[in-house]
Short mmCIF file of C-alpha atoms and ligand atoms in Angstrom, two decimals:
data_model
loop_
_atom_site.label_atom_id
_atom_site.label_comp_id
_atom_site.label_asym_id
_atom_site.label_seq_id
_atom_site.Cartn_x
_atom_site.Cartn_y
_atom_site.Cartn_z
CA MET A 69 87.99 92.13 74.26
CA THR A 70 86.57 95.53 75.09
CA GLY A 71 83.40 97.25 74.06
CA ASP A 72 80.96 94.40 74.47
CA LYS A 73 78.29 96.79 75.57
CA PRO A 74 77.40 100.34 74.59
CA SER A 75 79.01 103.10 76.58
CA HIS A 76 76.04 105.42 76.19
CA ASN A 77 72.72 105.77 74.47
CA ILE A 78 71.38 109.06 73.22
CA ASP A 79 68.43 110.06 71.11
CA ASN A 80 69.30 110.65 67.52
CA GLN A 81 68.68 114.25 66.53
CA ASN A 82 69.36 113.72 62.86
CA GLY A 83 65.79 114.43 61.93
CA GLU A 84 66.78 116.36 58.84
CA SER A 85 68.61 113.37 57.39
CA GLY A 86 65.50 111.25 57.72
CA SER A 87 66.97 108.71 60.09
CA ALA A 88 64.48 107.43 62.64
CA GLY A 89 67.04 105.24 64.38
CA ARG A 90 68.68 105.66 67.70
CA LEU A 91 72.21 107.00 67.79
CA GLU A 92 74.54 105.11 70.04
CA ILE A 93 78.14 106.05 70.79
CA ASP A 94 80.11 102.91 71.47
CA THR A 95 83.60 101.52 71.87
CA PRO A 96 84.73 99.80 68.65
CA VAL A 97 85.22 96.07 68.33
CA VAL A 98 87.34 94.29 65.74
CA THR A 99 84.35 93.50 63.52
CA ASP A 100 83.84 97.28 63.09
CA GLY A 101 87.19 97.55 61.28
CA PRO A 102 85.78 96.98 57.76
CA GLU A 103 83.18 99.75 58.30
CA LEU A 104 85.85 102.20 59.45
CA TYR A 105 87.77 101.36 56.29
CA ARG A 106 84.65 101.83 54.13
CA ILE A 107 83.68 105.17 55.67
CA THR A 108 87.25 106.42 55.31
CA ARG A 109 87.44 105.34 51.66
CA ASP A 110 84.02 106.81 50.85
CA SER A 111 84.90 110.13 52.51
CA ALA A 112 87.18 110.88 49.53
CA VAL A 113 88.95 113.30 51.88
CA LEU A 114 90.85 111.26 54.41
CA ASP A 115 94.01 109.29 53.75
CA VAL A 116 92.89 105.67 53.38
CA ASN A 117 95.01 103.35 55.46
CA SER A 118 95.14 99.61 54.93
CA SER A 119 92.14 97.51 55.94
CA TYR A 120 94.55 95.79 58.32
CA ALA A 121 95.25 99.10 60.08
CA TYR A 122 91.57 99.57 60.94
CA LEU A 123 91.27 96.03 62.34
CA LEU A 124 94.36 96.56 64.43
CA TRP A 125 93.09 99.93 65.67
CA CYS A 126 89.77 98.41 66.74
CA ARG A 127 91.68 95.79 68.73
CA ASP A 128 94.50 97.77 70.31
CA PHE A 129 93.19 101.36 70.51
CA ALA A 130 89.50 100.74 71.20
CA GLN A 131 89.59 102.62 74.50
CA THR A 132 90.76 105.80 72.79
CA SER A 133 88.41 105.44 69.81
CA ALA A 134 84.63 105.51 69.34
CA VAL A 135 82.02 104.47 66.80
CA ALA A 136 78.57 105.89 66.17
CA ARG A 137 75.85 103.37 65.36
CA ILE A 138 72.29 103.84 64.20
CA ASP A 139 70.23 100.69 64.60
CA GLY A 140 73.51 98.83 64.98
CA ALA A 141 75.06 100.10 61.73
CA VAL A 142 78.28 102.09 61.96
CA VAL A 143 77.69 105.62 60.63
CA GLY A 144 80.79 107.33 61.96
CA PHE A 145 83.94 106.86 63.96
CA VAL A 146 86.85 108.58 65.64
CA THR A 147 90.19 106.89 66.13
CA GLY A 148 92.80 108.12 68.56
CA TYR A 149 95.63 107.26 70.86
CA ILE A 150 97.31 108.62 73.96
CA ARG A 151 100.57 110.19 72.88
CA PRO A 152 103.38 108.04 74.33
CA ASP A 153 105.54 111.09 75.07
CA ALA A 154 102.63 113.05 76.57
CA PRO A 155 100.22 110.87 78.58
CA ASP A 156 97.88 113.83 79.14
CA THR A 157 97.28 114.22 75.40
CA LEU A 158 94.79 112.39 73.19
CA VAL A 159 95.73 112.48 69.52
CA VAL A 160 92.73 112.18 67.21
CA TRP A 161 93.98 110.28 64.20
CA GLN A 162 90.88 110.17 62.01
CA ILE A 163 87.23 111.16 62.34
CA ALA A 164 84.59 110.65 59.69
CA VAL A 165 80.84 110.42 59.39
CA ASP A 166 78.96 108.67 56.61
CA ALA A 167 77.78 111.26 54.07
CA SER A 168 74.14 110.35 54.75
CA GLN A 169 74.46 111.43 58.40
CA ARG A 170 76.56 114.58 58.19
CA GLY A 171 75.47 117.88 59.66
CA GLY A 172 73.39 116.26 62.39
CA GLY A 173 75.89 116.44 65.22
CA VAL A 174 77.25 112.88 64.98
CA ALA A 175 80.90 113.96 64.92
CA GLY A 176 80.36 116.39 67.78
CA ARG A 177 78.87 113.61 69.88
CA LEU A 178 81.67 111.19 68.98
CA LEU A 179 84.30 113.70 70.08
CA GLY A 180 82.40 114.72 73.21
CA GLU A 181 81.93 111.13 74.37
CA LEU A 182 85.55 110.26 73.68
CA VAL A 183 86.90 113.28 75.53
CA ASP A 184 84.68 112.48 78.53
CA ARG A 185 85.93 108.90 78.50
CA VAL A 186 89.65 109.76 78.44
CA LEU A 187 89.36 112.48 81.09
CA ALA A 188 89.23 109.64 83.60
CA ARG A 189 92.64 108.52 82.33
CA GLY A 190 94.19 111.90 83.03
CA VAL A 191 93.90 113.31 79.53
CA ARG A 192 93.61 117.11 79.51
CA TYR A 193 94.56 117.99 75.91
CA LEU A 194 93.48 116.90 72.45
CA GLU A 195 95.66 117.21 69.38
CA THR A 196 94.71 116.65 65.77
CA THR A 197 95.95 117.77 62.39
CA ILE A 198 93.77 119.37 59.75
CA THR A 199 94.45 120.61 56.23
CA ALA A 200 93.58 124.27 55.67
CA ASP A 201 90.91 123.39 53.09
CA ASN A 202 88.79 121.25 55.48
CA ALA A 203 86.19 123.74 56.69
CA ALA A 204 83.92 121.13 58.30
CA SER A 205 86.74 119.67 60.36
CA ILE A 206 88.04 123.08 61.44
CA LYS A 207 84.50 123.98 62.54
CA LEU A 208 84.16 120.69 64.40
CA PHE A 209 87.34 121.12 66.46
CA THR A 210 86.96 124.86 67.07
CA GLY A 211 83.43 124.04 68.25
CA LEU A 212 84.80 121.49 70.70
CA ALA A 213 87.19 124.08 72.16
CA ARG A 214 84.37 126.61 72.44
CA LYS A 215 81.93 124.22 74.11
CA ARG A 216 84.57 123.03 76.58
CA GLU A 217 85.80 126.61 77.19
CA ALA A 218 89.30 125.37 76.38
CA ASP A 219 92.14 127.15 74.59
CA LEU A 220 92.94 126.27 70.98
CA GLU A 221 96.39 126.72 69.48
CA ARG A 222 97.09 126.20 65.79
CA SER A 223 100.59 125.70 64.37
CA GLU A 224 102.26 124.10 61.36
CA LEU A 225 103.15 120.45 61.97
CA PHE A 226 103.72 118.53 58.75
CA THR A 227 104.36 120.97 55.92
CA ALA A 228 103.56 119.89 52.35
CA ASP A 229 107.24 119.43 51.45
CA LEU A 230 107.58 116.67 54.05
CA PHE A 231 105.18 114.40 52.19
CA PRO A 232 106.66 112.13 49.52
CA ASP A 233 103.36 112.27 47.59
CA ALA A 234 101.00 115.10 46.70
CA HIS A 235 99.59 116.16 50.06
CA LEU A 236 98.55 119.44 51.62
CA GLY A 237 100.32 120.54 54.77
CA GLU A 238 98.75 119.42 58.04
CA ASP A 239 98.23 122.04 60.74
CA LEU A 240 98.33 120.97 64.37
CA TYR A 241 95.33 121.94 66.50
CA ARG A 242 95.96 121.62 70.22
CA ILE A 243 92.93 122.04 72.49
CA GLY A 244 92.92 122.22 76.27
CA PRO A 245 93.24 122.00 79.13
CA PHE A 246 89.83 120.39 79.52
CA ALA A 247 88.02 121.02 82.76
CA VAL A 248 87.18 117.98 84.83
CA ALA A 249 83.61 118.16 86.09
CA PRO A 250 83.60 118.65 89.85
CA VAL A 251 82.47 115.64 91.82
CA ILE A 252 79.39 116.57 93.87
CA ALA A 253 79.50 114.85 97.23
CA ALA A 254 76.37 112.95 98.26
CA GLY A 255 74.13 115.03 100.47
CA SER A 256 75.79 118.33 99.66
C1 COA B 597 84.26 116.58 59.45
C2 COA B 597 83.07 115.63 59.67
C3 COA B 597 83.57 114.45 60.48
C4 COA B 597 81.99 116.38 60.48
O1 COA B 597 80.96 115.44 60.79
P1 COA B 597 79.45 115.91 61.10
O2 COA B 597 78.77 114.84 61.86
O3 COA B 597 78.82 116.39 59.88
O4 COA B 597 79.72 117.15 62.08
P2 COA B 597 78.69 117.80 63.08
O5 COA B 597 77.31 117.72 62.52
O6 COA B 597 78.92 117.24 64.45
O7 COA B 597 79.12 119.34 63.06
C5 COA B 597 80.24 119.80 63.79
C6 COA B 597 80.45 121.26 63.49
O8 COA B 597 80.92 121.42 62.14
C7 COA B 597 80.03 122.23 61.39
N1 COA B 597 79.99 121.66 60.05
C8 COA B 597 79.60 120.42 59.72
N2 COA B 597 79.70 120.24 58.38
C9 COA B 597 80.18 121.42 57.89
C10 COA B 597 80.52 121.86 56.59
N3 COA B 597 80.39 121.06 55.52
N4 COA B 597 81.00 123.13 56.45
C11 COA B 597 81.16 123.94 57.53
N5 COA B 597 80.84 123.57 58.78
C12 COA B 597 80.36 122.32 58.96
C13 COA B 597 78.71 122.18 62.12
O9 COA B 597 77.93 123.32 61.89
C14 COA B 597 79.15 122.09 63.56
O10 COA B 597 79.54 123.36 64.03
P3 COA B 597 79.04 123.91 65.46
O11 COA B 597 79.54 122.91 66.49
O12 COA B 597 79.69 125.22 65.58
O13 COA B 597 77.55 123.92 65.39
C15 COA B 597 82.44 115.17 58.34
O14 COA B 597 82.17 116.30 57.53
C16 COA B 597 83.29 114.19 57.55
O15 COA B 597 83.22 112.98 57.76
N6 COA B 597 84.13 114.74 56.62
C17 COA B 597 85.03 113.87 55.83
C18 COA B 597 86.18 113.33 56.65
C19 COA B 597 86.98 114.46 57.28
O16 COA B 597 87.25 115.50 56.67
N7 COA B 597 87.43 114.23 58.56
C20 COA B 597 88.23 115.18 59.31
C21 COA B 597 89.67 115.12 58.90
S1 COA B 597 90.70 116.16 59.91
#
């Protein structure tokens, strides 16, 4: 199993939300699945997949996903996968932060850590889909492109008429290429 130890520790800067805990960005483990399901359901925005899907994701796609913990409790997550037809592209499937922790940079840190992790696997682009009414998510991903000095292209992907249920159209956001930090040789 992967993710037995934290990938990184960073000070929590969510002072405004009153949390005194330490924010840790980690690789998910199977026992995180129920929390991913809960946060998704409580978001009242995201499509809620089956509880099984989140367990499976934490087992099989842990290396392309991340969880945010404060004092060990999951307060946010991002799930993703490498696109089989495009091995240089990370698709972000879902990202959500517990309502109590929003606005403090948790999602930005989740995305930043995940992008840094997959760069080593040759990933240079990120794709995600966003509905036009999701201002927070649009801000989050445009902010990622800005901070990484990467291009951002938006196009229609799944239009509303494709969905068999009531669902807004999903626009594709493609960000990249990401720069790979230059390796500084010892002694130079
Ligand atoms: C979208 C979401 C994950 C953002 O999480 P977060 O931890 O609050 O985001 P951050 O604090 O890292 O902020 C990221 C950026 O979004 C902006 N932002 C955050 N909440 C916002 C809001 N409600 N309205 C507008 N902008 C917002 C921040 O100012 C920041 O912008 P910057 O990088 O230019 O400074 C969170 O709002 C959420 O869980 N929403 C419900 C689920 C969802 O919609 N997921 C995305 C589906 S595509």
